[in-house]
mmCIF file of C-alpha atoms in Angstrom:
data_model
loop_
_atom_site.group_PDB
_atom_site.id
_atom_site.type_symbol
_atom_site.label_atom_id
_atom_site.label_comp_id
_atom_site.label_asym_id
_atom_site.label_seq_id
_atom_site.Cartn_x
_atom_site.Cartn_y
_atom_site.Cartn_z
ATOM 1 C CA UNK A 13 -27.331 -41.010 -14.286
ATOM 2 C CA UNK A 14 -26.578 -38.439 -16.986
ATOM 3 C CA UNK A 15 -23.356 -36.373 -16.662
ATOM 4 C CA UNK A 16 -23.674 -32.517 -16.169
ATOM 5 C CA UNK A 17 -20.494 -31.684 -17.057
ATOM 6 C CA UNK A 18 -16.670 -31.866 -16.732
ATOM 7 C CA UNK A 19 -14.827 -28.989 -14.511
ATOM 8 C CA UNK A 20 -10.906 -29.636 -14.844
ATOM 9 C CA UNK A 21 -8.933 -27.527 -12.245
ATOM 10 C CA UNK A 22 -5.730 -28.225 -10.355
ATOM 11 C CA UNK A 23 -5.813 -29.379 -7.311
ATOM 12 C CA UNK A 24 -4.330 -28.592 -4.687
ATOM 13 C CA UNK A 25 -2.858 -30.803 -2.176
ATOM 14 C CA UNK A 26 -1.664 -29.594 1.571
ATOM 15 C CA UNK A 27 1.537 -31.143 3.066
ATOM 16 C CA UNK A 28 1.090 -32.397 6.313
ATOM 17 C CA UNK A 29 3.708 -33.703 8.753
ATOM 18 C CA UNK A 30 1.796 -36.153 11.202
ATOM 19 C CA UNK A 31 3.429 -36.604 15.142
ATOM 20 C CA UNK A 32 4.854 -32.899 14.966
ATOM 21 C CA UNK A 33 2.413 -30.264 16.571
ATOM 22 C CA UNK A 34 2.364 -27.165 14.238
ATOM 23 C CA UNK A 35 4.734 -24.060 15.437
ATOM 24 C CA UNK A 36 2.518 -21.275 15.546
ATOM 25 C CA UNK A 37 4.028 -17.899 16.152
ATOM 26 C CA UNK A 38 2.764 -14.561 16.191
ATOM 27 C CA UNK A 39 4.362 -11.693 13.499
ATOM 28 C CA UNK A 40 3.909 -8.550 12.535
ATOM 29 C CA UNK A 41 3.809 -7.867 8.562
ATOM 30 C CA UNK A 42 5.586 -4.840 8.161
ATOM 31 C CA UNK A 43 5.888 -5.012 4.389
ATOM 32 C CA UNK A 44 3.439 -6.100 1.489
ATOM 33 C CA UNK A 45 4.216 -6.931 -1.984
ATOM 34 C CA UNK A 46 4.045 -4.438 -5.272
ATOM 35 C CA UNK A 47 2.305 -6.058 -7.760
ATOM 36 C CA UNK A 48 3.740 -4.803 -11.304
ATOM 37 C CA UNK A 49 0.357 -5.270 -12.643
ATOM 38 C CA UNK A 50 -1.519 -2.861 -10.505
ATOM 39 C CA UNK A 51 -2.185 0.733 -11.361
ATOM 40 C CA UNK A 52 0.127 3.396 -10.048
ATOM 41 C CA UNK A 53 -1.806 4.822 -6.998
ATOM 42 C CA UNK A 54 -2.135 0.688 -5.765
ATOM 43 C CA UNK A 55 1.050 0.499 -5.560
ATOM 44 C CA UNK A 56 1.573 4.110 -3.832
ATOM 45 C CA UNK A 57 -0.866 2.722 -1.428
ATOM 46 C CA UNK A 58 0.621 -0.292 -0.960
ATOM 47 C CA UNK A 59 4.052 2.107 0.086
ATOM 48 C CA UNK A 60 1.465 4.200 2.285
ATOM 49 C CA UNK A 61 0.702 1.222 3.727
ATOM 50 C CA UNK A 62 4.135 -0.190 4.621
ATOM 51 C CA UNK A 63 5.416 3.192 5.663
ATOM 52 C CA UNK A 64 2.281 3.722 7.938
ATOM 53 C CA UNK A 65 2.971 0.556 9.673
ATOM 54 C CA UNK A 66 7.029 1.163 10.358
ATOM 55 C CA UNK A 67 5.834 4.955 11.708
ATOM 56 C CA UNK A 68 3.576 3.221 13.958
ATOM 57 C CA UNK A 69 5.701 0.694 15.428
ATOM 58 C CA UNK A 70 8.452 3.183 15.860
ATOM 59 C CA UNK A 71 5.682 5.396 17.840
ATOM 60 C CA UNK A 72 4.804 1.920 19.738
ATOM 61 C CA UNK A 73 0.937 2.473 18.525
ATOM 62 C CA UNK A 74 0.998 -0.854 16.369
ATOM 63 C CA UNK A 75 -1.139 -3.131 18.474
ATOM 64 C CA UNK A 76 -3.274 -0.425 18.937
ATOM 65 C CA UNK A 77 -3.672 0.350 15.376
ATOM 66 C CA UNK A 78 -2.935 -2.413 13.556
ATOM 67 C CA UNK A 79 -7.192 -3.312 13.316
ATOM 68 C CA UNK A 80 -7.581 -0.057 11.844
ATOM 69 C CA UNK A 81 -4.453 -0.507 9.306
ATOM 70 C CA UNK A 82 -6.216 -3.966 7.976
ATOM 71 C CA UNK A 83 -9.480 -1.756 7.421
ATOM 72 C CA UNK A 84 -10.522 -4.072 4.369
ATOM 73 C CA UNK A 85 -11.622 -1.036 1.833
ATOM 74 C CA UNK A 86 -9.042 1.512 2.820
ATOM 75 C CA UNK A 87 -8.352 3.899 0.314
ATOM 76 C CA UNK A 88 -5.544 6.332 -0.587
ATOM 77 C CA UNK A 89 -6.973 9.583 1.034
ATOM 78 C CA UNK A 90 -7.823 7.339 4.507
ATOM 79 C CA UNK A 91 -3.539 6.009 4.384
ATOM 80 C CA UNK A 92 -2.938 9.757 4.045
ATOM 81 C CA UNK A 93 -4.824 10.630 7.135
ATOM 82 C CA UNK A 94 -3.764 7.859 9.476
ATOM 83 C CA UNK A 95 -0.119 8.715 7.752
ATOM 84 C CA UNK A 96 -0.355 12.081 8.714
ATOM 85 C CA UNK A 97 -0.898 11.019 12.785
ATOM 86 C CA UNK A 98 2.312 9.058 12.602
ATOM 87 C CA UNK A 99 4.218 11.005 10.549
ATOM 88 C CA UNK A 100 6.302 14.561 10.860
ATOM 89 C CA UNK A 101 6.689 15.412 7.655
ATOM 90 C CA UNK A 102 3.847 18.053 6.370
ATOM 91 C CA UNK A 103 5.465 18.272 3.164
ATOM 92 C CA UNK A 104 5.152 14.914 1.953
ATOM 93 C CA UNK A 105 1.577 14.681 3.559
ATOM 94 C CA UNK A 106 0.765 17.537 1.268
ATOM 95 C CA UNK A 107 2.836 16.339 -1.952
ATOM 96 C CA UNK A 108 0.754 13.274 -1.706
ATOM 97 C CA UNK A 109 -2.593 14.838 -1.333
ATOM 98 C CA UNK A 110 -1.469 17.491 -4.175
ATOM 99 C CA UNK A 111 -0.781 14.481 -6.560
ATOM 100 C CA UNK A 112 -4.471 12.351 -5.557
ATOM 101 C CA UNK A 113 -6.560 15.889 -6.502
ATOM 102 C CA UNK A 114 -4.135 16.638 -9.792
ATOM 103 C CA UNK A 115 -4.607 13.081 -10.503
ATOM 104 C CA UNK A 116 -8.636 12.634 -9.782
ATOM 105 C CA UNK A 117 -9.391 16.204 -11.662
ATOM 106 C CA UNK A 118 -7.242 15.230 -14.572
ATOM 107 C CA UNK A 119 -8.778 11.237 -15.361
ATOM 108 C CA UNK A 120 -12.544 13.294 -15.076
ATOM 109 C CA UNK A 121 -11.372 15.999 -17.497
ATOM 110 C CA UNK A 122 -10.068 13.292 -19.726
ATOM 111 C CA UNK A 123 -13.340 10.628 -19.501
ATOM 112 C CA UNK A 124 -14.722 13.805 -21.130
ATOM 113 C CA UNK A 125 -12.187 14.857 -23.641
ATOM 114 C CA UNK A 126 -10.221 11.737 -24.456
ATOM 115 C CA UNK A 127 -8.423 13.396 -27.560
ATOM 116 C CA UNK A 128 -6.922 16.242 -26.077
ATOM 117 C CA UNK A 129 -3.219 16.613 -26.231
ATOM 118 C CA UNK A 130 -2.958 18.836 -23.752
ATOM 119 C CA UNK A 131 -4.856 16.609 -20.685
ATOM 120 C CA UNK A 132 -2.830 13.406 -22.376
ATOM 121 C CA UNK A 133 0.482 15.131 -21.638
ATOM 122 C CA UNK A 134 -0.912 16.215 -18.001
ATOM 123 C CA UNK A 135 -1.416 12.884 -17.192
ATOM 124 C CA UNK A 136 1.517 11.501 -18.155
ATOM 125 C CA UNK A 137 2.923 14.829 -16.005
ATOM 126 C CA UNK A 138 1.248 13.498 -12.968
ATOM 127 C CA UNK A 139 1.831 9.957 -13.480
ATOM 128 C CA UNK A 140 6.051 11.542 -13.440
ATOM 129 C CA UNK A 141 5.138 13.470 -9.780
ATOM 130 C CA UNK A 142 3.804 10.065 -8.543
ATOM 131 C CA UNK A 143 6.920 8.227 -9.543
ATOM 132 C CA UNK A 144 8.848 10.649 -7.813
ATOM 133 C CA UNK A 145 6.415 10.322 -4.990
ATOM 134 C CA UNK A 146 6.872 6.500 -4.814
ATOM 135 C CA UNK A 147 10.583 7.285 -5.337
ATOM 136 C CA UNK A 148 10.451 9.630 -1.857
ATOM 137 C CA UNK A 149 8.142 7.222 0.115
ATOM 138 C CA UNK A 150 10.565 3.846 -0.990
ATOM 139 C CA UNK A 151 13.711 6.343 0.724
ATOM 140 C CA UNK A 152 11.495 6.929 3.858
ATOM 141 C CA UNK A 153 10.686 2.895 4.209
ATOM 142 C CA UNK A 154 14.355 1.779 3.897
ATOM 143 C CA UNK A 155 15.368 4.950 6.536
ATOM 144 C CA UNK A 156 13.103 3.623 8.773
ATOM 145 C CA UNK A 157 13.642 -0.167 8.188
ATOM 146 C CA UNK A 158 14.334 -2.112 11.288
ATOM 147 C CA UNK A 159 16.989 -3.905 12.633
ATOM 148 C CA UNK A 160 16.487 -7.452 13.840
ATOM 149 C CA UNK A 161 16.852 -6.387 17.595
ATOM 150 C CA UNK A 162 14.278 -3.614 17.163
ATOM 151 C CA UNK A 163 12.058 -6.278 15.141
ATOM 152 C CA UNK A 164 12.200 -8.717 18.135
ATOM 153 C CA UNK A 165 11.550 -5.871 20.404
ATOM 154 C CA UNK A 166 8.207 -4.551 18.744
ATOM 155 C CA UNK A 167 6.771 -8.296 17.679
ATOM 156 C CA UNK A 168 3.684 -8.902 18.626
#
């Protein structure tokens, strides 16, 4: 029989620990990582995302909307608009939306003109707003963090 060809991968082995019955428990993930190699508005989402969860635990909604949170294509504009049923603050609903329609017009006026200075230094102006954003929305997480006792209270 003729070889096809040679595939060299790791593998990966799973530890198992026979006579003990697996401990299974049921958790709510608050948090997800930042990746520092995603683009700026991932990792705004991912902050929309974390923040949107805390509001909703807080509001004790998070079994009820936790299906809709791990929507599997949810994009920016949609964390806005569950964000802005959990959460008070108008202003930073509308910062946020202010920066996603300076950001969207400006990348389509530079796909068309990539050599203007002018759009270049826009850019880099609302790539600044959105650090400040992420800045605002990192400040809201950790004032709404929870405390182990509130944790165990609003687990799943």
């Amino acid at each position: 029989m003729e070889t096809i060809g040679i595939k060299e991968d790791q593998i990966k082995i799973k530890r198992t620990i026979f006579s003990m019955d697996p401990r299974v428990e049921k958790t709510t993930k608050v948090s997800r990582n930042i990746d520092s190699g995603t683009t700026q508005l991932q990792q705004m989402e991912t902050l929309l995302h974390t923040l949107l969860r805390l509001e909703a635990i807080r509001a004790n909604a998070y079994d009820r909307w936790q299906p809709f949170f791990n929507e599997a294509k949810m994009n920016f504009q949609g964390l806005v608009a569950y964000l802005d049923v959990f959460h008070n603050d108008q202003s930073t609903i509308r910062k946020l939306q202010k920066y996603f329609q300076s950001r969207q017009k400006t990348l389509d006026q530079l796909r068309r003109d990539r050599n203007n200075e002018k759009l270049v230094s826009k850019y880099q102006q609302c790539k600044n707003y959105g650090n400040e954003l992420m800045e605002e929305l990192r400040e809201k997480i950790y004032s709404l963090q929870l405390t182990a006792e509130d944790f165990r209270s609003n687990s799943i």
